[in-house]
PDB file of N, CA and C in Angstrom:
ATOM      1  N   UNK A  27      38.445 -10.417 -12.411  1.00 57.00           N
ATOM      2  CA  UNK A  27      37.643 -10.661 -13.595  1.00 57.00           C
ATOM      3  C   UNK A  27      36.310 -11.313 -13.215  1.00 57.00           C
ATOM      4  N   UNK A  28      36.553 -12.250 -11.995  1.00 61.00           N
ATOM      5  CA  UNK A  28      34.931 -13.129 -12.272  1.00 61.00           C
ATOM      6  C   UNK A  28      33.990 -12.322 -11.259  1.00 61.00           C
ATOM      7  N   UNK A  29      34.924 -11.204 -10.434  1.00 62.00           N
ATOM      8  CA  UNK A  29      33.791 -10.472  -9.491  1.00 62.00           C
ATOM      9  C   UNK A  29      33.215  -9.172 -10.232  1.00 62.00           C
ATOM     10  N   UNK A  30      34.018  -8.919 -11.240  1.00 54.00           N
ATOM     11  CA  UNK A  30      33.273  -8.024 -12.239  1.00 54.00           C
ATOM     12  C   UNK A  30      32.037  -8.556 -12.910  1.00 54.00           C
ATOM     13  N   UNK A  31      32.370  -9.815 -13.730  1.00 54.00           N
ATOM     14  CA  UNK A  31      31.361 -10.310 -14.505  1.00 54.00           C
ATOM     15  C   UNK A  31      30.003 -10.610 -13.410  1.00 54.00           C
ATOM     16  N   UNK A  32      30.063 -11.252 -11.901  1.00 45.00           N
ATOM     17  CA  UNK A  32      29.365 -11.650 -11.579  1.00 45.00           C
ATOM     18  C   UNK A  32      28.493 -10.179 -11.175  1.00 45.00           C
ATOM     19  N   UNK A  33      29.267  -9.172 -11.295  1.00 44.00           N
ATOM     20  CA  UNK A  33      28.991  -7.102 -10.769  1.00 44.00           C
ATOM     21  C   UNK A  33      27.282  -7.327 -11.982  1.00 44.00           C
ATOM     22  N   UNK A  34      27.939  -7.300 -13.083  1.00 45.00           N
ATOM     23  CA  UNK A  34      27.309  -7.718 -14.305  1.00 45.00           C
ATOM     24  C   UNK A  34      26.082  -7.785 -14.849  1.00 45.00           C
ATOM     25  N   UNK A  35      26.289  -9.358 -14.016  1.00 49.00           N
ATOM     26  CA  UNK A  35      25.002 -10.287 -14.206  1.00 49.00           C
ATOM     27  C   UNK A  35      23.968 -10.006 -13.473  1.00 49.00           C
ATOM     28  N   UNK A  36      24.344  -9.612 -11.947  1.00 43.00           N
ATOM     29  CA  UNK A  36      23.625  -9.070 -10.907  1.00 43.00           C
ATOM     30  C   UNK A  36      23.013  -8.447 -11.520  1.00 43.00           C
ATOM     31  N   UNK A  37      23.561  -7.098 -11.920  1.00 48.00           N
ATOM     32  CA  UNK A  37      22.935  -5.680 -12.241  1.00 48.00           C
ATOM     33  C   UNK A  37      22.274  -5.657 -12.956  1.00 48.00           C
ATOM     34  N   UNK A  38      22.313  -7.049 -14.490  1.00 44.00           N
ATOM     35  CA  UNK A  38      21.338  -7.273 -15.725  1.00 44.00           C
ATOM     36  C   UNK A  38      20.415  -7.366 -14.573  1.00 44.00           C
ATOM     37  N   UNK A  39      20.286  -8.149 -14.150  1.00 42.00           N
ATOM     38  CA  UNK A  39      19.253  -9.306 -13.568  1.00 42.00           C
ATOM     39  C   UNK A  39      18.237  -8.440 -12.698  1.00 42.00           C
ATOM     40  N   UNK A  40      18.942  -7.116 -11.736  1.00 42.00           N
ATOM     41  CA  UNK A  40      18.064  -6.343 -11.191  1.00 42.00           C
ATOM     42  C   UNK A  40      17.347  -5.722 -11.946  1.00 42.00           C
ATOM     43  N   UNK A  41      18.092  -4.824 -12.889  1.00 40.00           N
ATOM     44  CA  UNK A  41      17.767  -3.931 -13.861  1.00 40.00           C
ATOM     45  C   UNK A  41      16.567  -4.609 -14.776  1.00 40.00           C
ATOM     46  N   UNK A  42      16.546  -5.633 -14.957  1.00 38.00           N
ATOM     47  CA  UNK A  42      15.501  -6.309 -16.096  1.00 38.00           C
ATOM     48  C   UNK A  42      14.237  -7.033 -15.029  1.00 38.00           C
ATOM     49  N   UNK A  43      14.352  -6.892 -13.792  1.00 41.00           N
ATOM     50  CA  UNK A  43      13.400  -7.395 -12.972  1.00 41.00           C
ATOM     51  C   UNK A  43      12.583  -6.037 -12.513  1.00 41.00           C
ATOM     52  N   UNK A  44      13.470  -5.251 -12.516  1.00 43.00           N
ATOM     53  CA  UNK A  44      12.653  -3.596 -12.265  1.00 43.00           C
ATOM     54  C   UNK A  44      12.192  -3.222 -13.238  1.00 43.00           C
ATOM     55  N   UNK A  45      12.539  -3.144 -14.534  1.00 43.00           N
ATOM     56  CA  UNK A  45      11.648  -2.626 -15.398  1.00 43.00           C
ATOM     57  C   UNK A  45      10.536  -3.077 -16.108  1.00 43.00           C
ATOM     58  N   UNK A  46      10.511  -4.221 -15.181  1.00 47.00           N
ATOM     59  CA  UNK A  46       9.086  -5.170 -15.993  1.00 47.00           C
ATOM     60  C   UNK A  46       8.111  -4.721 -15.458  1.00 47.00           C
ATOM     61  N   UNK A  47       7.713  -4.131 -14.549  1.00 59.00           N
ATOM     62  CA  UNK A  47       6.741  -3.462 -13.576  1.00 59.00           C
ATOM     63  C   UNK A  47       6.305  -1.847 -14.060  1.00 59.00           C
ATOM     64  N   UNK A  48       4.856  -2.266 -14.670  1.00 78.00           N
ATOM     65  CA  UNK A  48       4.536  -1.103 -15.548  1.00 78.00           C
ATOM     66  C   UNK A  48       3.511  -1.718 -16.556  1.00 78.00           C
ATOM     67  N   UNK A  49       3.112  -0.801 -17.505  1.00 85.00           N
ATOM     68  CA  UNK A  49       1.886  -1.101 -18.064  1.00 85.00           C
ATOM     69  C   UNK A  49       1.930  -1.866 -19.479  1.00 85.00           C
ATOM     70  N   UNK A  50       1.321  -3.250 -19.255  1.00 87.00           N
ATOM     71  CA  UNK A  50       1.584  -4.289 -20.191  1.00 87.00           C
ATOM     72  C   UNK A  50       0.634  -5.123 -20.876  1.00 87.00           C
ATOM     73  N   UNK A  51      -0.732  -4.700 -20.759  1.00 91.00           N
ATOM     74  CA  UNK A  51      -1.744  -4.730 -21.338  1.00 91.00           C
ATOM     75  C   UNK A  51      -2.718  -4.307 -21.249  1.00 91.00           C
ATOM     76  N   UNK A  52      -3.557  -4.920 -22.161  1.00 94.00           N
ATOM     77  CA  UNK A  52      -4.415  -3.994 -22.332  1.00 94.00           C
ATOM     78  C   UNK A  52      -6.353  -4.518 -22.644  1.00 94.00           C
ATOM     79  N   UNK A  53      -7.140  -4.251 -22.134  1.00 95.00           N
ATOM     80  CA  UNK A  53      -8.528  -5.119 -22.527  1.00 95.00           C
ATOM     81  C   UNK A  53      -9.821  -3.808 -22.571  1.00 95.00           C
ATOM     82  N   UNK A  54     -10.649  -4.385 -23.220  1.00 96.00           N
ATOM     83  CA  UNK A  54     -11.448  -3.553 -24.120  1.00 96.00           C
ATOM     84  C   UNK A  54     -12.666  -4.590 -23.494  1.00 96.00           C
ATOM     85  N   UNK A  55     -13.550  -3.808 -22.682  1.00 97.00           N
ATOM     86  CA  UNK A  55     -15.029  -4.262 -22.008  1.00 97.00           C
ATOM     87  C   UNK A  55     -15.613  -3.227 -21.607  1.00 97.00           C
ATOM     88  N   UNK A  56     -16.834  -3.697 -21.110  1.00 97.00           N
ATOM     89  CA  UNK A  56     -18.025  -3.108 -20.347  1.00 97.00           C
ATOM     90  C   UNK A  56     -17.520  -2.347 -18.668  1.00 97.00           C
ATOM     91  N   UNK A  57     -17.752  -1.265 -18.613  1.00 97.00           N
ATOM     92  CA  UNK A  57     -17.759  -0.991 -17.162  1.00 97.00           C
ATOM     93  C   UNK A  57     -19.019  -1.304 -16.349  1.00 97.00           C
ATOM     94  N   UNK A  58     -18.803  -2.040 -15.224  1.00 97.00           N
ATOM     95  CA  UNK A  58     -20.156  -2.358 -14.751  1.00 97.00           C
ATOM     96  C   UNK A  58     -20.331  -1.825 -13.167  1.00 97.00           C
ATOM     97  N   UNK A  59     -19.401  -1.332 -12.937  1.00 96.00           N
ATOM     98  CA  UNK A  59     -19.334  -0.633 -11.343  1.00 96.00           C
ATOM     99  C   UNK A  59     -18.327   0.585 -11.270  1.00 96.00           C
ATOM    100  N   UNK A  60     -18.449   1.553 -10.993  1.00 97.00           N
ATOM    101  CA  UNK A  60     -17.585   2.702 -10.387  1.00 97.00           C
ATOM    102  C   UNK A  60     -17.635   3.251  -9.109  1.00 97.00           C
ATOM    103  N   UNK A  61     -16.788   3.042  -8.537  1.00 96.00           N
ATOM    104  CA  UNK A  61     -17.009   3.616  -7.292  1.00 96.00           C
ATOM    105  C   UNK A  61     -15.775   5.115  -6.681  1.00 96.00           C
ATOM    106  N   UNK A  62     -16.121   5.572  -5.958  1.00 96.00           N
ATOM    107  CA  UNK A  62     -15.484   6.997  -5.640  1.00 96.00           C
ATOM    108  C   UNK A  62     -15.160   7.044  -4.356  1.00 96.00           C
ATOM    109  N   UNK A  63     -14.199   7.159  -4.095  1.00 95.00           N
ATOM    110  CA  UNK A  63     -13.376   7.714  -2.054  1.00 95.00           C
ATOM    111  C   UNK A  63     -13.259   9.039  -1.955  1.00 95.00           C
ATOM    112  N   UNK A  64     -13.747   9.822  -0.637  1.00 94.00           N
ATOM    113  CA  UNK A  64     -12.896  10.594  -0.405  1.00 94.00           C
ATOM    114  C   UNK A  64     -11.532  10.848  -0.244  1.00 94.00           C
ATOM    115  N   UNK A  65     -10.728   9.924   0.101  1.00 93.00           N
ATOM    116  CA  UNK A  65      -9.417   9.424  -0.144  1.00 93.00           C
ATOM    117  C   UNK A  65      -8.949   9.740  -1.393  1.00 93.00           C
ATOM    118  N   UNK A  66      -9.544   9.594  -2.557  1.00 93.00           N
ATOM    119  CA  UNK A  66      -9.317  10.093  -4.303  1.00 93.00           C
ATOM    120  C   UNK A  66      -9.129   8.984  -4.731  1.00 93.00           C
ATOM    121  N   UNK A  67      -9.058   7.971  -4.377  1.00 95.00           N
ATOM    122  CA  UNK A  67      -8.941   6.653  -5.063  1.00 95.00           C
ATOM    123  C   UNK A  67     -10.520   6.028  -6.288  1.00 95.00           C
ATOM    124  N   UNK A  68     -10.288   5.865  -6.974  1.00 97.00           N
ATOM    125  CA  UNK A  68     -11.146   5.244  -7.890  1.00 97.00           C
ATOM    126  C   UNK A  68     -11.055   4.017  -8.164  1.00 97.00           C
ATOM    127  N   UNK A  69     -12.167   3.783  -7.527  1.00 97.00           N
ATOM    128  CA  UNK A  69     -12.411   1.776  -8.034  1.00 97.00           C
ATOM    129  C   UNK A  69     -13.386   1.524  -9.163  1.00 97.00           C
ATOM    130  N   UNK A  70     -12.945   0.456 -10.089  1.00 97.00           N
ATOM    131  CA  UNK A  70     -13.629   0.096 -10.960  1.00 97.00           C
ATOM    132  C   UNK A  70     -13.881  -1.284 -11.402  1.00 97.00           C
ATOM    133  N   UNK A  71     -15.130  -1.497 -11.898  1.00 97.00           N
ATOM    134  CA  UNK A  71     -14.997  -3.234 -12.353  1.00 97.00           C
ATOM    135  C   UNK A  71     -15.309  -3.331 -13.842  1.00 97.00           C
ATOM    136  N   UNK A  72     -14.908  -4.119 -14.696  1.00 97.00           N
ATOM    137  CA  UNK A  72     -14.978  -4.420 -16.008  1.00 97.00           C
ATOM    138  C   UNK A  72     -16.294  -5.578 -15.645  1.00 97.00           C
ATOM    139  N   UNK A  73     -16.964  -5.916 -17.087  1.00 96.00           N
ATOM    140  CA  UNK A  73     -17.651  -7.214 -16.990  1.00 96.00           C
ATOM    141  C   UNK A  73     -17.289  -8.669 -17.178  1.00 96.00           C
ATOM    142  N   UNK A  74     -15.948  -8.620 -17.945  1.00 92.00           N
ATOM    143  CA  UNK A  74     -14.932  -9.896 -17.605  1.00 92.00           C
ATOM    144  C   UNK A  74     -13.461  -9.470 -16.905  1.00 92.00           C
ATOM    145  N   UNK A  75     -13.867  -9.136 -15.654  1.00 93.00           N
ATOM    146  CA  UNK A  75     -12.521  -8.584 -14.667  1.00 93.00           C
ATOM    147  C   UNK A  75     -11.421  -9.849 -15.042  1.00 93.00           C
ATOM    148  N   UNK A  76     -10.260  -9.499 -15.054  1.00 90.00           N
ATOM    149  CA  UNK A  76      -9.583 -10.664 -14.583  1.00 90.00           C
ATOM    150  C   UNK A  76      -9.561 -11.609 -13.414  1.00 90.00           C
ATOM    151  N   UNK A  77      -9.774 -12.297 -13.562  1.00 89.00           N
ATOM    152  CA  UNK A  77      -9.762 -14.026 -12.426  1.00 89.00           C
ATOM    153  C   UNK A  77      -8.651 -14.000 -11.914  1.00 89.00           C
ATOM    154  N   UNK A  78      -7.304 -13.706 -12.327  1.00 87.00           N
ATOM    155  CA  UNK A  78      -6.497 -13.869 -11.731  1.00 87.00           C
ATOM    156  C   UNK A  78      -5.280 -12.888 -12.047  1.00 87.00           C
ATOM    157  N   UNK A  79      -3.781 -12.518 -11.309  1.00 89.00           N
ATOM    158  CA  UNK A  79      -3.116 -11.540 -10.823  1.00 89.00           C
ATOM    159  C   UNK A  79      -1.938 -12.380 -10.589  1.00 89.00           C
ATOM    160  N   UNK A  80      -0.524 -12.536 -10.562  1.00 90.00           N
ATOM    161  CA  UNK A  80       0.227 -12.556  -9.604  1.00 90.00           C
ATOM    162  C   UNK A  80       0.729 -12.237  -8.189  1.00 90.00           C
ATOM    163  N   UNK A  81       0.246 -10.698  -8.513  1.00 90.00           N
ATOM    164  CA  UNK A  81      -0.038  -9.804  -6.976  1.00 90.00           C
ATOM    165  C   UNK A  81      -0.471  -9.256  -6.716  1.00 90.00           C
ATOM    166  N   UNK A  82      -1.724  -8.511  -7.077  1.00 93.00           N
ATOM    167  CA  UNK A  82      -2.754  -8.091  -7.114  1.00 93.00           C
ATOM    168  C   UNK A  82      -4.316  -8.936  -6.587  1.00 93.00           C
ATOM    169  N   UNK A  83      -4.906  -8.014  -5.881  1.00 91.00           N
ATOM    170  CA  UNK A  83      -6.116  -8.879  -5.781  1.00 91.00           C
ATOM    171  C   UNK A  83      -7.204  -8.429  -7.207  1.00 91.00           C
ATOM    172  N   UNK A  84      -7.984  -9.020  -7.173  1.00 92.00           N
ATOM    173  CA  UNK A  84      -8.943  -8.556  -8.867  1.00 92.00           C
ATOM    174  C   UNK A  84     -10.206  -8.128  -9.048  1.00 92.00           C
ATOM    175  N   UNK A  85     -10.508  -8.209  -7.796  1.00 93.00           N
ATOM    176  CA  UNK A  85     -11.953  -7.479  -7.729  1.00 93.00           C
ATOM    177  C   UNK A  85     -12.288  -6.683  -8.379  1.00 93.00           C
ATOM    178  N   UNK A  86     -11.317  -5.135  -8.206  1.00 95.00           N
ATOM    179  CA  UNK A  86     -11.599  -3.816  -9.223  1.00 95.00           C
ATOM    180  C   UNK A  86     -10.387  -3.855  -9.579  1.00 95.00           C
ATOM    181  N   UNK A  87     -10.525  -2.492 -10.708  1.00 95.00           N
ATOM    182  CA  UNK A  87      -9.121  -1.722 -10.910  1.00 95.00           C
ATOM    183  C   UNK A  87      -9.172  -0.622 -10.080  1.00 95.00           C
ATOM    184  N   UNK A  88      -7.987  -0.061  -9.931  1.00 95.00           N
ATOM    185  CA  UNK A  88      -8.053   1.198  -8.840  1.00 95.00           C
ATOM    186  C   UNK A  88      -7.249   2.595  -9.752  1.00 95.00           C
ATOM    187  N   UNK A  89      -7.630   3.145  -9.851  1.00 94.00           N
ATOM    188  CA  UNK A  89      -6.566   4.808 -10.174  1.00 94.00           C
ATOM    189  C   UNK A  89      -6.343   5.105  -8.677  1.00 94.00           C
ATOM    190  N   UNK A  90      -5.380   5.319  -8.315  1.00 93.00           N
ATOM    191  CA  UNK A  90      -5.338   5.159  -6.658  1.00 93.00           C
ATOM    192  C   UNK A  90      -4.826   6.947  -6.777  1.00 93.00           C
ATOM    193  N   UNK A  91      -5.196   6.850  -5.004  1.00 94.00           N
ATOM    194  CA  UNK A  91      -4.966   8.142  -4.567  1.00 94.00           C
ATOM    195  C   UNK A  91      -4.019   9.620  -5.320  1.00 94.00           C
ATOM    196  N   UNK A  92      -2.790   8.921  -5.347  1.00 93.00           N
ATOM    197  CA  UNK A  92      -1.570   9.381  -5.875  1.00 93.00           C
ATOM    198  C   UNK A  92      -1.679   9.954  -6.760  1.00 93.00           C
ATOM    199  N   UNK A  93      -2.376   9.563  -7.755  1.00 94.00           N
ATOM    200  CA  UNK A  93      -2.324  10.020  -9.423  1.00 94.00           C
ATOM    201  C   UNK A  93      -2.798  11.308  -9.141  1.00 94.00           C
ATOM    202  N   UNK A  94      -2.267  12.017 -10.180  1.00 95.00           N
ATOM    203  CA  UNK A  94      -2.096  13.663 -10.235  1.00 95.00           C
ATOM    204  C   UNK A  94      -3.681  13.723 -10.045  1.00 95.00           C
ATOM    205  N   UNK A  95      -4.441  14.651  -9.327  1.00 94.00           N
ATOM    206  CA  UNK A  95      -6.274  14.918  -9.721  1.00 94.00           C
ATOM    207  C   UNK A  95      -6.289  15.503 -11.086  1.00 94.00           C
ATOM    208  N   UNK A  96      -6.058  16.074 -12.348  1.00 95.00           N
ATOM    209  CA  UNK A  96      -6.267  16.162 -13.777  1.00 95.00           C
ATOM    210  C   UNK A  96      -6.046  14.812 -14.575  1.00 95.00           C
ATOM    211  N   UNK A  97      -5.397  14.094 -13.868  1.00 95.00           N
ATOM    212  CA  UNK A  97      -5.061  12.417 -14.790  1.00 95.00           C
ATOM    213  C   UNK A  97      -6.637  11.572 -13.934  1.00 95.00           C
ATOM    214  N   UNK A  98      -6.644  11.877 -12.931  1.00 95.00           N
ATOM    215  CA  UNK A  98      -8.026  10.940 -12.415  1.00 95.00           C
ATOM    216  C   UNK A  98      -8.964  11.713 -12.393  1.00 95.00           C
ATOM    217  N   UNK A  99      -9.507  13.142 -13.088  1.00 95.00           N
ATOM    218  CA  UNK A  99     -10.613  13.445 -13.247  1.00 95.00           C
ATOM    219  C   UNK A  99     -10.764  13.325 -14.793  1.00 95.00           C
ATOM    220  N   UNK A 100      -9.923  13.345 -15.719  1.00 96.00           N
ATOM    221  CA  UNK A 100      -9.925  12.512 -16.902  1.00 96.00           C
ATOM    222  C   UNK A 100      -9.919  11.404 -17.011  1.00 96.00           C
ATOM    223  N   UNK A 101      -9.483  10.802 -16.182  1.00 96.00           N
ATOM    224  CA  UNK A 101      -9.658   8.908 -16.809  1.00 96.00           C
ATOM    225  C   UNK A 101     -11.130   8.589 -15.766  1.00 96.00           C
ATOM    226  N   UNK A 102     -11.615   9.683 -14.959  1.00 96.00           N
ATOM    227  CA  UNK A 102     -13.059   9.385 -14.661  1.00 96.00           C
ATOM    228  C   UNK A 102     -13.966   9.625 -15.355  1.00 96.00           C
ATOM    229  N   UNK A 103     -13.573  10.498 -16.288  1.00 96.00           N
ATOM    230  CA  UNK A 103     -14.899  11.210 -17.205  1.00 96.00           C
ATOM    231  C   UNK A 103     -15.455  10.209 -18.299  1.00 96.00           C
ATOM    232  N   UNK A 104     -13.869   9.654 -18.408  1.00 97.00           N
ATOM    233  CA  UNK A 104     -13.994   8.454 -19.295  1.00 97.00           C
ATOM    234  C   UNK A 104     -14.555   6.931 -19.413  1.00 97.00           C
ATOM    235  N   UNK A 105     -14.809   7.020 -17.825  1.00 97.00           N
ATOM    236  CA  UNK A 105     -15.277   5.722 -17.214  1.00 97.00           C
ATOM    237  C   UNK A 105     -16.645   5.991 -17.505  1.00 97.00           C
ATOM    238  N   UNK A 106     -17.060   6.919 -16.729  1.00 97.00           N
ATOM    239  CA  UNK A 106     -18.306   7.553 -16.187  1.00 97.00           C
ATOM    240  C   UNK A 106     -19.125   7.783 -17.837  1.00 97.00           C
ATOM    241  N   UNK A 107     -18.608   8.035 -18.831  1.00 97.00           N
ATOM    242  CA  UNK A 107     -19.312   8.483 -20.138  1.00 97.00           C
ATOM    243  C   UNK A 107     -19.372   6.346 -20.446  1.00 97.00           C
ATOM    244  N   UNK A 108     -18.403   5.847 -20.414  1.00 97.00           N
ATOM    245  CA  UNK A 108     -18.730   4.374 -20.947  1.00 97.00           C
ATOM    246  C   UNK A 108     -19.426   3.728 -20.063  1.00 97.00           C
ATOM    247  N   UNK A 109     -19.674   3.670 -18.897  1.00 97.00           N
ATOM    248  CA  UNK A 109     -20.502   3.507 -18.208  1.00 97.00           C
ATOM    249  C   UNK A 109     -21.916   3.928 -18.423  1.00 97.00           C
ATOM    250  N   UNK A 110     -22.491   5.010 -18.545  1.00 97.00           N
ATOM    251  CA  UNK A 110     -23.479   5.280 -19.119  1.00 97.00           C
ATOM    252  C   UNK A 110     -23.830   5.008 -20.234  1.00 97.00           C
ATOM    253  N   UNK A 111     -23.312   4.869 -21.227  1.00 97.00           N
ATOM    254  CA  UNK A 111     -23.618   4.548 -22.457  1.00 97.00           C
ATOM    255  C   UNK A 111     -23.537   3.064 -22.984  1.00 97.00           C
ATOM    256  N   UNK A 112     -22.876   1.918 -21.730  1.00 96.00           N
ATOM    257  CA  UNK A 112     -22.606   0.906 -21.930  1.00 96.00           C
ATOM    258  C   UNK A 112     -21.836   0.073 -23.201  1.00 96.00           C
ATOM    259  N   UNK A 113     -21.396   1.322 -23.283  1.00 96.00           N
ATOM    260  CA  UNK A 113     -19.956   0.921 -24.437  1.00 96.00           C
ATOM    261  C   UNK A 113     -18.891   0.131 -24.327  1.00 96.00           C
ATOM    262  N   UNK A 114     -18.248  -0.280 -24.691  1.00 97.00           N
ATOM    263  CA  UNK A 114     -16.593  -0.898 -24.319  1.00 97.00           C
ATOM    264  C   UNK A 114     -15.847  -0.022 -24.102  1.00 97.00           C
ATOM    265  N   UNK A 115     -14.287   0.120 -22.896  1.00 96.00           N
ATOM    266  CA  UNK A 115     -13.821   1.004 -23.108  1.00 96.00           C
ATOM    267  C   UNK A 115     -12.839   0.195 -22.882  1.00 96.00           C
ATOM    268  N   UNK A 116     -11.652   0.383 -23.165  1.00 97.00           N
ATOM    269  CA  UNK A 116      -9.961  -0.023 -23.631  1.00 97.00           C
ATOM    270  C   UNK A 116      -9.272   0.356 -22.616  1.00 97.00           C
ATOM    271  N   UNK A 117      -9.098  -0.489 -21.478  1.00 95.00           N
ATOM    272  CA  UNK A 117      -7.976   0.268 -20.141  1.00 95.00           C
ATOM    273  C   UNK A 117      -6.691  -0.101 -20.830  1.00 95.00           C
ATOM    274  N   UNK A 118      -5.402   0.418 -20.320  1.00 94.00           N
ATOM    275  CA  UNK A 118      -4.049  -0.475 -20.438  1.00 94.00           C
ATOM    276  C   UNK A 118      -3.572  -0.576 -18.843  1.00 94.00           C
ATOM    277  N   UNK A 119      -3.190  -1.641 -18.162  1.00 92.00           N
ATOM    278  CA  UNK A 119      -2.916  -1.489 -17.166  1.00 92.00           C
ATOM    279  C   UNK A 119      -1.660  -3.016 -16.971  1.00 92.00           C
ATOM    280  N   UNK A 120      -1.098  -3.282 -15.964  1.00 88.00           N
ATOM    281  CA  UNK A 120       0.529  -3.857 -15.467  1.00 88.00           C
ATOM    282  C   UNK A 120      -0.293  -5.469 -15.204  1.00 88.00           C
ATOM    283  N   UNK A 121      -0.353  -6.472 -15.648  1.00 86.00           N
ATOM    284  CA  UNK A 121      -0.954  -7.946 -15.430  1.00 86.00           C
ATOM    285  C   UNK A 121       0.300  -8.530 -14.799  1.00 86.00           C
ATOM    286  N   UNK A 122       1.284  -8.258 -14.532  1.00 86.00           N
ATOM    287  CA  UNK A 122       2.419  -8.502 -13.914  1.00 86.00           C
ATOM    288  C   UNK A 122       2.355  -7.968 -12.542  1.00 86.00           C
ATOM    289  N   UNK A 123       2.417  -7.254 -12.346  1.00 82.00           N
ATOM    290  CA  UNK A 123       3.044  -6.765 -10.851  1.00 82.00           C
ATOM    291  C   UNK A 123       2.367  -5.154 -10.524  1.00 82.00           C
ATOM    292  N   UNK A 124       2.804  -4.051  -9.524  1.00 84.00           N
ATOM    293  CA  UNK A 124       2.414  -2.749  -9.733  1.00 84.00           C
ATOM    294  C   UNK A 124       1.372  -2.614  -9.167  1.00 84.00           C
ATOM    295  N   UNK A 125       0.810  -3.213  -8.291  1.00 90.00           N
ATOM    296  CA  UNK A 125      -0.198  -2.790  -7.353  1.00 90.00           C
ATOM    297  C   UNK A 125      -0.553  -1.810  -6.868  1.00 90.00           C
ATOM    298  N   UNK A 126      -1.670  -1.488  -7.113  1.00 91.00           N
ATOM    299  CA  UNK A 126      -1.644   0.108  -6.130  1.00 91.00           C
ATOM    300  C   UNK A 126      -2.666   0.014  -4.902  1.00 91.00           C
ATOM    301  N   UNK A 127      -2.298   0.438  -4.027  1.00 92.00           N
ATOM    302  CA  UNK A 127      -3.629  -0.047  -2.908  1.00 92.00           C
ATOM    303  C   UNK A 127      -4.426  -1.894  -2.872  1.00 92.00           C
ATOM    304  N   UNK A 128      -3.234  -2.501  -3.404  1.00 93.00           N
ATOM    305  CA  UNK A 128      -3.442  -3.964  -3.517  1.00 93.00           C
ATOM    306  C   UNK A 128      -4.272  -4.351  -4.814  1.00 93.00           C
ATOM    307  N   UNK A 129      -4.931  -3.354  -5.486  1.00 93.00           N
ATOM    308  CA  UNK A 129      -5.588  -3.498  -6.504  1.00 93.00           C
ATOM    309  C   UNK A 129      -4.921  -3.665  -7.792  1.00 93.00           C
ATOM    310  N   UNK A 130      -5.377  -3.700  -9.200  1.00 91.00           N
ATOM    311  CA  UNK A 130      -4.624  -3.685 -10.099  1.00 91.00           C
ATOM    312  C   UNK A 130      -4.612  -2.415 -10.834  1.00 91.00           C
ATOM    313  N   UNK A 131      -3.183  -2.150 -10.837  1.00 92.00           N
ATOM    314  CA  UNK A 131      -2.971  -0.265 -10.977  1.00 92.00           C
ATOM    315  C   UNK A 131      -3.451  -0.179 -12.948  1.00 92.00           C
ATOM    316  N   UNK A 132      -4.181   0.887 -12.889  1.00 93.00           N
ATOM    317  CA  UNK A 132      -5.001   1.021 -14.521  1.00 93.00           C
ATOM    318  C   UNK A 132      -3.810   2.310 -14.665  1.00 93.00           C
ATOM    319  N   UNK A 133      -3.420   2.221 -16.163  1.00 93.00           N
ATOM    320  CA  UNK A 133      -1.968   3.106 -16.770  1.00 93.00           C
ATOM    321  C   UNK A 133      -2.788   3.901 -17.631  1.00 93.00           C
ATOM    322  N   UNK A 134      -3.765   3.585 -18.318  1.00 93.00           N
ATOM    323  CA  UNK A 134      -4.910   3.976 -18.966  1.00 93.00           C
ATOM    324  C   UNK A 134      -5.748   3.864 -19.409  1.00 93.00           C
ATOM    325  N   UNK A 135      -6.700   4.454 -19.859  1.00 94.00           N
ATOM    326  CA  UNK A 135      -7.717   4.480 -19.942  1.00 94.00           C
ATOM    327  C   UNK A 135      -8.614   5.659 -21.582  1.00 94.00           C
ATOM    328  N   UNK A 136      -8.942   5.026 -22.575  1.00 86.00           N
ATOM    329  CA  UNK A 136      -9.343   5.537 -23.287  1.00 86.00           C
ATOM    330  C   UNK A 136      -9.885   5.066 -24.515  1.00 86.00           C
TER     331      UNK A 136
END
């Protein structure tokens, strides 16, 4: 009985520590830098970046390599049009955890 329950608790405890990792907010600013890799990675800076991360560094946000090229030539078009026009644009991205390339991984963008 108590090596079941403790089976349990474990498994809550993993299970609810893994799924916190993912996209959990969200901020509405100025783009003030874009930058482009051959690599496919996209870096970006807001005009009030976040100061601080748990694990992430904060410099930019990144759409990193990985992301499908139709998801990062859309969430570039989108940068690239608020950028020019110096609009606000609304990312949602993980303030918890989810790093991508050490940066802070952007979930979206629109």
């Amino acid at each position: 009985m108590r090596i079941s329950r403790f089976l349990v608790i474990v498994g809550t405890l993993f299970f609810t520590t893994f799924t916190q990792a993912g996209y959990d907010a969200n901020m509405s600013e100025k783009v003030i830098s874009v930058m482009t890799y051959s690599s496919g990675s996209v870096l970006f800076r807001l005009e009030n970046q976040p100061q601080s991360h748990p694990q992430c560094k904060t410099d930019f946000f990144t759409i990193p390599a990985s992301t499908k090229d139709s998801i990062t030539n859309r969430f570039l078009s989108r940068l690239l049009a608020a950028y020019s026009t110096k609009e606000k644009i609304n990312i949602g991205f993980d303030s918890k955890g989810d790093c991508a390339e050490g940066r802070i991984r952007v979930h979206r963008i629109g």
